[in-house]
CSV table of C-alpha atoms and ligand atoms in Angstrom, one decimal:
chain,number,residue,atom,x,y,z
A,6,UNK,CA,137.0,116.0,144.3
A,7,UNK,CA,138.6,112.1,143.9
A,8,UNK,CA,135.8,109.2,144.3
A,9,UNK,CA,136.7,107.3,147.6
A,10,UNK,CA,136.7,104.0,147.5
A,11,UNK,CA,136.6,101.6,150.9
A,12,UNK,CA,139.2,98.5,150.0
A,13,UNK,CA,138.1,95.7,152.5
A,14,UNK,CA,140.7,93.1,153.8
A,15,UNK,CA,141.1,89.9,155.5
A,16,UNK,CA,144.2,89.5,157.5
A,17,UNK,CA,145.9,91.9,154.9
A,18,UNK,CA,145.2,90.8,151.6
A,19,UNK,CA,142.4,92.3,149.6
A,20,UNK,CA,139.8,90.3,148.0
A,21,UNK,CA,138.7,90.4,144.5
A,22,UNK,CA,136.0,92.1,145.3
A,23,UNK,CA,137.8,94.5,146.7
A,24,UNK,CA,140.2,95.0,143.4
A,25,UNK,CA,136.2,95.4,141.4
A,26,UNK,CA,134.8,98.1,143.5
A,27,UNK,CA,138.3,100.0,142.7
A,28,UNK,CA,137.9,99.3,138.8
A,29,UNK,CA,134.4,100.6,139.5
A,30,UNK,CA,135.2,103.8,141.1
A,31,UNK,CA,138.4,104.2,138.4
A,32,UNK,CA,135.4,104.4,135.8
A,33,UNK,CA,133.0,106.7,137.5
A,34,UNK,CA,135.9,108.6,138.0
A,35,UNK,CA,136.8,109.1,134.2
A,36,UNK,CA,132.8,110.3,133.7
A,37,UNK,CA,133.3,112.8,136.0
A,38,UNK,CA,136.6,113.6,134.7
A,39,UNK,CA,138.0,113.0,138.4
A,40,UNK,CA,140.5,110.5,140.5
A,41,UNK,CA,140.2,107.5,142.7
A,42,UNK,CA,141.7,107.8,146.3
A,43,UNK,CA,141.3,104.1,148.1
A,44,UNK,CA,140.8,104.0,151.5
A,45,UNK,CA,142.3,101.2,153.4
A,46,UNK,CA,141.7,100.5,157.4
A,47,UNK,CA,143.9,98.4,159.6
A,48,UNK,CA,147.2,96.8,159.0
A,49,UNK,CA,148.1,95.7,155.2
A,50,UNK,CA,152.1,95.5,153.4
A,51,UNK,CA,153.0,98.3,151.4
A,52,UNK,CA,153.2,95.6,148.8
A,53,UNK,CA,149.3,94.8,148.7
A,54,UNK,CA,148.7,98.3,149.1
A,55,UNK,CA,150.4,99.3,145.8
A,56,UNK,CA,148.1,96.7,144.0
A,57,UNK,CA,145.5,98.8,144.3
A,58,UNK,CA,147.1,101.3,141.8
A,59,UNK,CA,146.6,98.1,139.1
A,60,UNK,CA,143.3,98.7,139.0
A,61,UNK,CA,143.2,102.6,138.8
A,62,UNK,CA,143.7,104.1,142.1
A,63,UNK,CA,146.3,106.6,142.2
A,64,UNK,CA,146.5,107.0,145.9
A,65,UNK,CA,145.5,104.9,148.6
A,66,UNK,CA,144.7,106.6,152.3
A,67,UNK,CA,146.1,103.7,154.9
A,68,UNK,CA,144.5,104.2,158.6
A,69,UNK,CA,146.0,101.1,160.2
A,70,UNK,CA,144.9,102.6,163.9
A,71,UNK,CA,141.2,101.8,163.2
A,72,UNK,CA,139.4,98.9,164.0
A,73,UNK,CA,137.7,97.2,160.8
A,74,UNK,CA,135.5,95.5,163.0
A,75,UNK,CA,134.1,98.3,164.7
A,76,UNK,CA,131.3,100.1,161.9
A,77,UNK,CA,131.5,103.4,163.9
A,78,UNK,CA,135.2,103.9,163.9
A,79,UNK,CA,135.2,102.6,160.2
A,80,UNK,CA,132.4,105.0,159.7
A,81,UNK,CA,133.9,107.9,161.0
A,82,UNK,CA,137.7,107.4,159.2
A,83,UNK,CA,135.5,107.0,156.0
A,84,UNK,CA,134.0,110.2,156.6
A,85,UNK,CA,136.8,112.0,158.2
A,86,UNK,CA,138.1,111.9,153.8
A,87,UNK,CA,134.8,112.3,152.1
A,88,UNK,CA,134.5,116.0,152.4
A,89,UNK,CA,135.4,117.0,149.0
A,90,UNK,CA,134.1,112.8,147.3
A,91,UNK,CA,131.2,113.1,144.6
A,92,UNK,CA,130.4,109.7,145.0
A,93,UNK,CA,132.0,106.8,147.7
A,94,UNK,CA,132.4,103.2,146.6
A,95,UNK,CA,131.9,100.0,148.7
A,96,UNK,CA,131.4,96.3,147.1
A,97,UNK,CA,128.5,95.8,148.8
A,98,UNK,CA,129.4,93.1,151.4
A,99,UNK,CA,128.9,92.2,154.8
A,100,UNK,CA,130.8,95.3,156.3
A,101,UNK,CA,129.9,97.7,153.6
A,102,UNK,CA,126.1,96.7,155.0
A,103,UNK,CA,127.0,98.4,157.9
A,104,UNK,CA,129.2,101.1,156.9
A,105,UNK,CA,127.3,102.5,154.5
A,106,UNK,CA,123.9,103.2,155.5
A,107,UNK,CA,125.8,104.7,158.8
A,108,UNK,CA,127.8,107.0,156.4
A,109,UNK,CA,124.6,108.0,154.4
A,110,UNK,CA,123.2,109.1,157.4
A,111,UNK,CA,126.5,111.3,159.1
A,112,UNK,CA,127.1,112.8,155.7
A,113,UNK,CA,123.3,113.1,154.0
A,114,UNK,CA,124.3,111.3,150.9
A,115,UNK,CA,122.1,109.0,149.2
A,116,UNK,CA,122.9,105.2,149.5
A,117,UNK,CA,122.6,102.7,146.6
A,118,UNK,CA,123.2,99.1,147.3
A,119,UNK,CA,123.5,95.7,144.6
A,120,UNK,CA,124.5,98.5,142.5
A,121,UNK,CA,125.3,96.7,139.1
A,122,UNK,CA,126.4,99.4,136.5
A,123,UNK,CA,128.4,102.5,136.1
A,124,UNK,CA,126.4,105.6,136.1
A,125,UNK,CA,124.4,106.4,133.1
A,126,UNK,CA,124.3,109.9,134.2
A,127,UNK,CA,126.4,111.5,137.2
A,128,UNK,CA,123.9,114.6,137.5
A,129,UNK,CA,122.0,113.6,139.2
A,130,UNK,CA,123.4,110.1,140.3
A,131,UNK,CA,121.6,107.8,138.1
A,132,UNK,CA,122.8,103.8,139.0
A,133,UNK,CA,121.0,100.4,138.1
A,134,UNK,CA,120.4,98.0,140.7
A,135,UNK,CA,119.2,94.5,141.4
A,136,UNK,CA,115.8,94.6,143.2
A,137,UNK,CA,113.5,92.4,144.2
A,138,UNK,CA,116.2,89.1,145.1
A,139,UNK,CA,117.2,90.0,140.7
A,140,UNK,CA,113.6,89.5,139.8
A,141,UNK,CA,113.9,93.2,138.9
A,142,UNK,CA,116.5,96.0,138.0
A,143,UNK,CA,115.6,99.6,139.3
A,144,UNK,CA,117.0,102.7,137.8
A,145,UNK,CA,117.6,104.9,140.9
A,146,UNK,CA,118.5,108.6,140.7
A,147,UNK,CA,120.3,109.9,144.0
A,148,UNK,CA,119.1,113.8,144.6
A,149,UNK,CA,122.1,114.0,147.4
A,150,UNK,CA,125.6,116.2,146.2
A,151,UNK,CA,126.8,112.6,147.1
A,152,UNK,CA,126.3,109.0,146.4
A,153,UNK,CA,127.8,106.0,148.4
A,154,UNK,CA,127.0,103.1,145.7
A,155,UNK,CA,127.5,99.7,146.8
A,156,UNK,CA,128.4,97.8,144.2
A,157,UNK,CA,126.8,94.2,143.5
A,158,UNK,CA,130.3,91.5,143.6
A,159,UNK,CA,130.5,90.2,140.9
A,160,UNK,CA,128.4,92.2,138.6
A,161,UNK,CA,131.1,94.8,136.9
A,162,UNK,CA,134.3,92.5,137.2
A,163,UNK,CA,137.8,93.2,137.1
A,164,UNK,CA,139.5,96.1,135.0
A,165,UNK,CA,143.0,96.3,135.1
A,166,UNK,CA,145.4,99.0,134.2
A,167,UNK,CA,149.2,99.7,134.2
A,168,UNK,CA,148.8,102.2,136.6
A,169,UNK,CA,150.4,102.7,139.9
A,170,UNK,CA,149.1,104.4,143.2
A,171,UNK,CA,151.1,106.6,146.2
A,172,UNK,CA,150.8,105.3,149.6
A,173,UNK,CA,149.9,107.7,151.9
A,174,UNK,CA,149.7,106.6,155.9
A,175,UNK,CA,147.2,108.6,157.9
A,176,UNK,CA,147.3,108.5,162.3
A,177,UNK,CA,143.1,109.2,162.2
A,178,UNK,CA,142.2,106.8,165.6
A,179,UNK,CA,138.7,107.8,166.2
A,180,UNK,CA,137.3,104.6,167.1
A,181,UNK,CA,133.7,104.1,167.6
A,182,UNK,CA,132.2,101.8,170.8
A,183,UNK,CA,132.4,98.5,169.6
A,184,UNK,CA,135.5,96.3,170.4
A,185,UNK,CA,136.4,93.1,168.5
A,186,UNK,CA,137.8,90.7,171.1
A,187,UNK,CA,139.0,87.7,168.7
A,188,UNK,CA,138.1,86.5,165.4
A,189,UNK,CA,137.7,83.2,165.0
A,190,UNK,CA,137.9,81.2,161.2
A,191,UNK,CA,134.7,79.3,160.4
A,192,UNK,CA,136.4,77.2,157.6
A,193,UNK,CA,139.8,77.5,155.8
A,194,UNK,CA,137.5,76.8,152.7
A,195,UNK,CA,137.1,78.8,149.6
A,196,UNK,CA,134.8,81.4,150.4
A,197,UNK,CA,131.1,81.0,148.6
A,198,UNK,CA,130.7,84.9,147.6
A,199,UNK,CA,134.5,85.2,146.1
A,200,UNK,CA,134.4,81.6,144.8
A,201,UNK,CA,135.0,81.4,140.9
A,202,UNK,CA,133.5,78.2,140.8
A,203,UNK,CA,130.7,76.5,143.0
A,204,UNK,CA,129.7,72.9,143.3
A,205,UNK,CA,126.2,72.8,145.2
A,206,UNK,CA,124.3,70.0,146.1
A,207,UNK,CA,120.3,69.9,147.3
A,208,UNK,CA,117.8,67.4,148.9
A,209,UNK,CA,118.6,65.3,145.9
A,210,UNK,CA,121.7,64.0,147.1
A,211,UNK,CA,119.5,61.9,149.7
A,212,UNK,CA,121.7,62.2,153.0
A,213,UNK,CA,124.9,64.1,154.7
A,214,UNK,CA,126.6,60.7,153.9
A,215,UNK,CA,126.9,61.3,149.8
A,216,UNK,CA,128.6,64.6,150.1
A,217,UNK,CA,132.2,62.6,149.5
A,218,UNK,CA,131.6,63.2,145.6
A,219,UNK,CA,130.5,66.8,146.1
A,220,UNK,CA,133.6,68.0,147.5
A,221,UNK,CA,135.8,65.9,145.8
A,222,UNK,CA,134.1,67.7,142.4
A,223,UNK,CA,134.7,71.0,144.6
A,224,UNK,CA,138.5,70.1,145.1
A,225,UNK,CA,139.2,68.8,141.4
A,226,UNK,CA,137.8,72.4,140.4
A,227,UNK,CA,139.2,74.5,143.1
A,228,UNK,CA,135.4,75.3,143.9
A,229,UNK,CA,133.6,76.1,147.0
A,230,UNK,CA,130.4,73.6,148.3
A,231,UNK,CA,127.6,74.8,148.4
A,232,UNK,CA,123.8,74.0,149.4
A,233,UNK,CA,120.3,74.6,149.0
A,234,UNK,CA,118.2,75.9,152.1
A,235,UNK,CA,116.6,72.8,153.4
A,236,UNK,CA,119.8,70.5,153.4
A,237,UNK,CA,121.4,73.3,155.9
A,238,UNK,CA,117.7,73.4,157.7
A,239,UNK,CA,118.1,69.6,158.3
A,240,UNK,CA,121.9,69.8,159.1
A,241,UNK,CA,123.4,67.8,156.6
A,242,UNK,CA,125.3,70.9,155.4
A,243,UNK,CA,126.5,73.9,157.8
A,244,UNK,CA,124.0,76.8,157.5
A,245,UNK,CA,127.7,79.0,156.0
A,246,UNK,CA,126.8,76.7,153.0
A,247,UNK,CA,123.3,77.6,152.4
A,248,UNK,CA,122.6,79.8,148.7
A,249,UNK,CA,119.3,82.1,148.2
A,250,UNK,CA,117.4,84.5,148.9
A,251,UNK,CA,118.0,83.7,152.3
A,252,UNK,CA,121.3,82.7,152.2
A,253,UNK,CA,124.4,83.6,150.5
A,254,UNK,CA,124.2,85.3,147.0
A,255,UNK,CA,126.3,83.5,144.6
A,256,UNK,CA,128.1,84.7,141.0
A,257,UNK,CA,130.3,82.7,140.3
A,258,UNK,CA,131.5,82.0,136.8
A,259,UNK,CA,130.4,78.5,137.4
A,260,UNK,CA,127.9,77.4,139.3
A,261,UNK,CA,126.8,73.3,139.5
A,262,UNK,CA,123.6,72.2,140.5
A,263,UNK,CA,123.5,68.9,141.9
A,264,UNK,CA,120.2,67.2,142.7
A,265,UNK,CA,118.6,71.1,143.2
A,266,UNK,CA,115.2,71.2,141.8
A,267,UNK,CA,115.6,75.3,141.4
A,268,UNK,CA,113.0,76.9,143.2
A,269,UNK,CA,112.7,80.7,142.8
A,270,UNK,CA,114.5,81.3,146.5
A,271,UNK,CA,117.3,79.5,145.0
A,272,UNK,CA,117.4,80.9,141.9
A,273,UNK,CA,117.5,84.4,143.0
A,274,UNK,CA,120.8,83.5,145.0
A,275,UNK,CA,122.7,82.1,142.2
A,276,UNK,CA,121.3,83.5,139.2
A,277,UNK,CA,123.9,86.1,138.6
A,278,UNK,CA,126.6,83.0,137.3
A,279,UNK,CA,127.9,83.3,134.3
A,280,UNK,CA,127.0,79.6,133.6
A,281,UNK,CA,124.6,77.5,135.3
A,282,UNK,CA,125.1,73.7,135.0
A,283,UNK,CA,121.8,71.2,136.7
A,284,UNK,CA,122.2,67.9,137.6
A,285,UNK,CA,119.0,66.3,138.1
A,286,UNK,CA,116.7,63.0,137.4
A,287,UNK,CA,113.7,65.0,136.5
A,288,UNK,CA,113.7,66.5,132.8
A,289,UNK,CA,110.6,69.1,134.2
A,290,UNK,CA,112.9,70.1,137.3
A,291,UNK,CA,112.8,74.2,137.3
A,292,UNK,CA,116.0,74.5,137.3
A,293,UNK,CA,116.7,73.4,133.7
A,294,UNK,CA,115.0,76.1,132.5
A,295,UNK,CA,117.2,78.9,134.3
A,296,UNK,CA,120.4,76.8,133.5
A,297,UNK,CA,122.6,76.9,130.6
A,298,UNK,CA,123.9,73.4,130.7
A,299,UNK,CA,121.4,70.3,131.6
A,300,UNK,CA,122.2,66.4,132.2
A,301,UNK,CA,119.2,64.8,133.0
A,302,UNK,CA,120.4,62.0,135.0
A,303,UNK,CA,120.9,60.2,138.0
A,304,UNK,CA,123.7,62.3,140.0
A,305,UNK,CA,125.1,58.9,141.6
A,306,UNK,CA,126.4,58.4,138.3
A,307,UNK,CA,126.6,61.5,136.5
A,308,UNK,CA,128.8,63.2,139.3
A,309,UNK,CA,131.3,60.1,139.4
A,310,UNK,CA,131.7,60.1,136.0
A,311,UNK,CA,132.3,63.9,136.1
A,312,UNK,CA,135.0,63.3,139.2
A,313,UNK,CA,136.5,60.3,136.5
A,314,UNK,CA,136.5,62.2,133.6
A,315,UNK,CA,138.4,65.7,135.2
A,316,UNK,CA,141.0,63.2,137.0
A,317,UNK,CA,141.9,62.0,133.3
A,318,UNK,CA,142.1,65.7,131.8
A,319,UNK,CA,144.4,66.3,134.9
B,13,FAD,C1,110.6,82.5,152.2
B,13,FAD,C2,111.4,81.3,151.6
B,13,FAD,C3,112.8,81.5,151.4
B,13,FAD,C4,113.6,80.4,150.9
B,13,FAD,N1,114.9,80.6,150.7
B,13,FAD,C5,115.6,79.7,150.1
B,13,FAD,C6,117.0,79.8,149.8
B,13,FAD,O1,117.6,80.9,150.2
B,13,FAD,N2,117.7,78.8,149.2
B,13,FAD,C7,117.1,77.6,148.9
B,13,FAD,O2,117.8,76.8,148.3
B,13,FAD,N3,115.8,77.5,149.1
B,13,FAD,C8,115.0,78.4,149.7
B,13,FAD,N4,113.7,78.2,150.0
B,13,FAD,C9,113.2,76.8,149.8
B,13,FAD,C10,112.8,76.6,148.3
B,13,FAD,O3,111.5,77.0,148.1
B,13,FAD,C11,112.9,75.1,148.0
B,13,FAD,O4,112.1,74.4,148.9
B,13,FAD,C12,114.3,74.5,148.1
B,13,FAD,O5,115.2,75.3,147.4
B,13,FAD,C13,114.3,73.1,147.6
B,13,FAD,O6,115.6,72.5,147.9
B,13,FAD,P1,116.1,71.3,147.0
B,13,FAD,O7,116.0,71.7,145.6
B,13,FAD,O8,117.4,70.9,147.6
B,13,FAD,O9,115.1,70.2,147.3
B,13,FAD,P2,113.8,69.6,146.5
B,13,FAD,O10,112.9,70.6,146.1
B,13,FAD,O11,113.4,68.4,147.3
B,13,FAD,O12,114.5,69.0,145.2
B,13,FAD,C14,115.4,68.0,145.1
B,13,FAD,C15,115.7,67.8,143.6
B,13,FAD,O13,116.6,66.7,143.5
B,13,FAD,C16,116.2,65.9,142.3
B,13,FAD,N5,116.8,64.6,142.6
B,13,FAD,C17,116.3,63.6,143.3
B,13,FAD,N6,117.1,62.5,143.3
B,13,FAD,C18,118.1,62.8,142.5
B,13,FAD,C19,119.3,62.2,142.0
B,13,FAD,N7,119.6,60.9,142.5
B,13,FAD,N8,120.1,62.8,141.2
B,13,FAD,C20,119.8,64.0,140.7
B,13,FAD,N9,118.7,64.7,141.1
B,13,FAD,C21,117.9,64.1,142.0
B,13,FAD,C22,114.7,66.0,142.3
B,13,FAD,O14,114.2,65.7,141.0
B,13,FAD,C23,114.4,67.4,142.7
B,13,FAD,O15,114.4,68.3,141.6
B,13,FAD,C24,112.9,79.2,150.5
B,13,FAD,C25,111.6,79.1,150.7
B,13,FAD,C26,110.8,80.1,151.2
B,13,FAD,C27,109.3,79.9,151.4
């Protein structure tokens, strides 16, 4: 009867995402007066493991025979431990894109996904989720015995506890019929969706050749670069960089828009920040009205200045 939740890794570690989709499932567990087992595929240290029990698992499942690339094998280890699961949690990421609609349909359970609330009601399922690129919240009711809710990142944050959680290691190999042959790193950079911080820049910025100040603002902050859709569209920013509706979804605490003019396609990529901060020469840009900060100015002067004034603080 435990809610299962999926904890992603990369090369091991878990991802902070990964630590708020466990805080999620530790408080749909308490409303239905329940557990939280964790389910971790491929190799990680007993040591990150155990950190999963900070955050209100109390045991974690550990299938390090399974491929984490490959969505059947993932699929079926998931599934293999759901038998008894009221609900299953996933932050809804890349992966959990493709686990969990391939879960909802082996095991009939309703799917939720950019789900951004705990459950007002657990019978039936009843979940909030963004809709319409966050234009709109739904309230959906799954009818299933189960849910698989994916949960927005970002959108319920960290909860920690002094608990801790028992490692148990299971030999379930069932791989699917995809292989992973290599993995390659796009960037050693902070990654946009987990970044705490963003410093973005748009067509404002005038050419490739001014994005020196951009990520030297990015490094000062320990922030990730970012982009609006037609910079990456004209190649003076890889298209990894490119936030929207069509590109990454950003919620970062901070989020700096540099020479953006805020658009609704961008806006509905980003606007889950905590704080919004626009840079721009034009008082009427959009973007000052979504923003919580504004500096109407000139960002060949504003952003040094910025850069200047952080150096001194340091
Ligand atoms: C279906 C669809 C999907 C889309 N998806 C996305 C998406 O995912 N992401 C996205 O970003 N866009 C998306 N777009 C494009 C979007 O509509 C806008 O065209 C785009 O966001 C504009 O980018 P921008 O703000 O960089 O450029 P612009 O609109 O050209 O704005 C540049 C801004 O910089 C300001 N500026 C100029 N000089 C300076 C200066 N020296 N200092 C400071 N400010 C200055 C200007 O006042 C202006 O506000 C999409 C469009 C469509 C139709």
């Amino acid at each position: 009867m435990s809610v299962l939740v999926y904890t992603e890794s990369w090369e091991g570690i878990f991802r902070k995402s990964t630590f708020e989709a466990v805080s999620y499932a530790s408080e749909t567990a308490k409303l239905l007066g329940t557990d939280v087992v964790a389910v971790s595929l491929g190799e990680v240290s007993d040591d990150e493991l155990s950190k999963l029990g900070n955050f209100g698992a109390t045991k974690v499942i550990s299938i390090a025979s399974v491929n984490k690339g490959d969505s059947q094998g993932t699929t079926n280890a998931i599934a293999s431990l759901s038998a008894d699961a009221p609900a299953i949690v996933f932050s809804n990421t890349y992966s959990a894109k493709m686990i969990a609609p391939r879960l909802s349909a082996k095991l009939n359970a309703g799917a939720i996904s950019n789900v951004i609330e705990v459950a007002s009601n657990t019978s039936p399922f009843t979940v909030k989720r963004k809709a319409f690129s966050t234009k709109a919240i739904e309230i959906t009711t799954v009818s299933s015995e189960k849910a698989i809710l994916s949960l927005a990142p970002n959108s319920f944050g960290l909860r920690e506890t002094a608990g801790s959680c028992s490692i148990e290691k299971s030999d379930f190999s069932e791989n699917g019929i995809i292989t992973i042959e290599g993995q390659e790193t796009a960037s050693g950079k902070i990654s946009i969706s987990e970044a705490e911080i963003v410093v973005s820049g748009g067509r404002g910025l005038k050419g490739p050749e001014n994005w020196g100040m951009i990520e030297e603002l990015a490094t000062l902050l320990g922030a990730a670069t970012a982009c609006s859709k037609p910079v990456a569209d004209i190649g003076w920013r890889p298209h990894a960089e490119h936030v929207g509706q069509t590109g990454k979804a950003v919620a970062a605490d901070l989020y700096i828009a540099i020479g953006i003019s805020g658009a609704i396609q961008h806006l509905a990529g980003v606007n889950s920040s905590k704080v919004m901060v626009a840079i721009n020469t034009d008082p009427e840009a959009p973007f000052f009205k979504a923003a919580d900060y504004g500096i109407v100015g000139d960002a060949f002067e504003v952003v040094p200045k910025l850069i200047e004034e952080i150096k001194k603080i340091r």
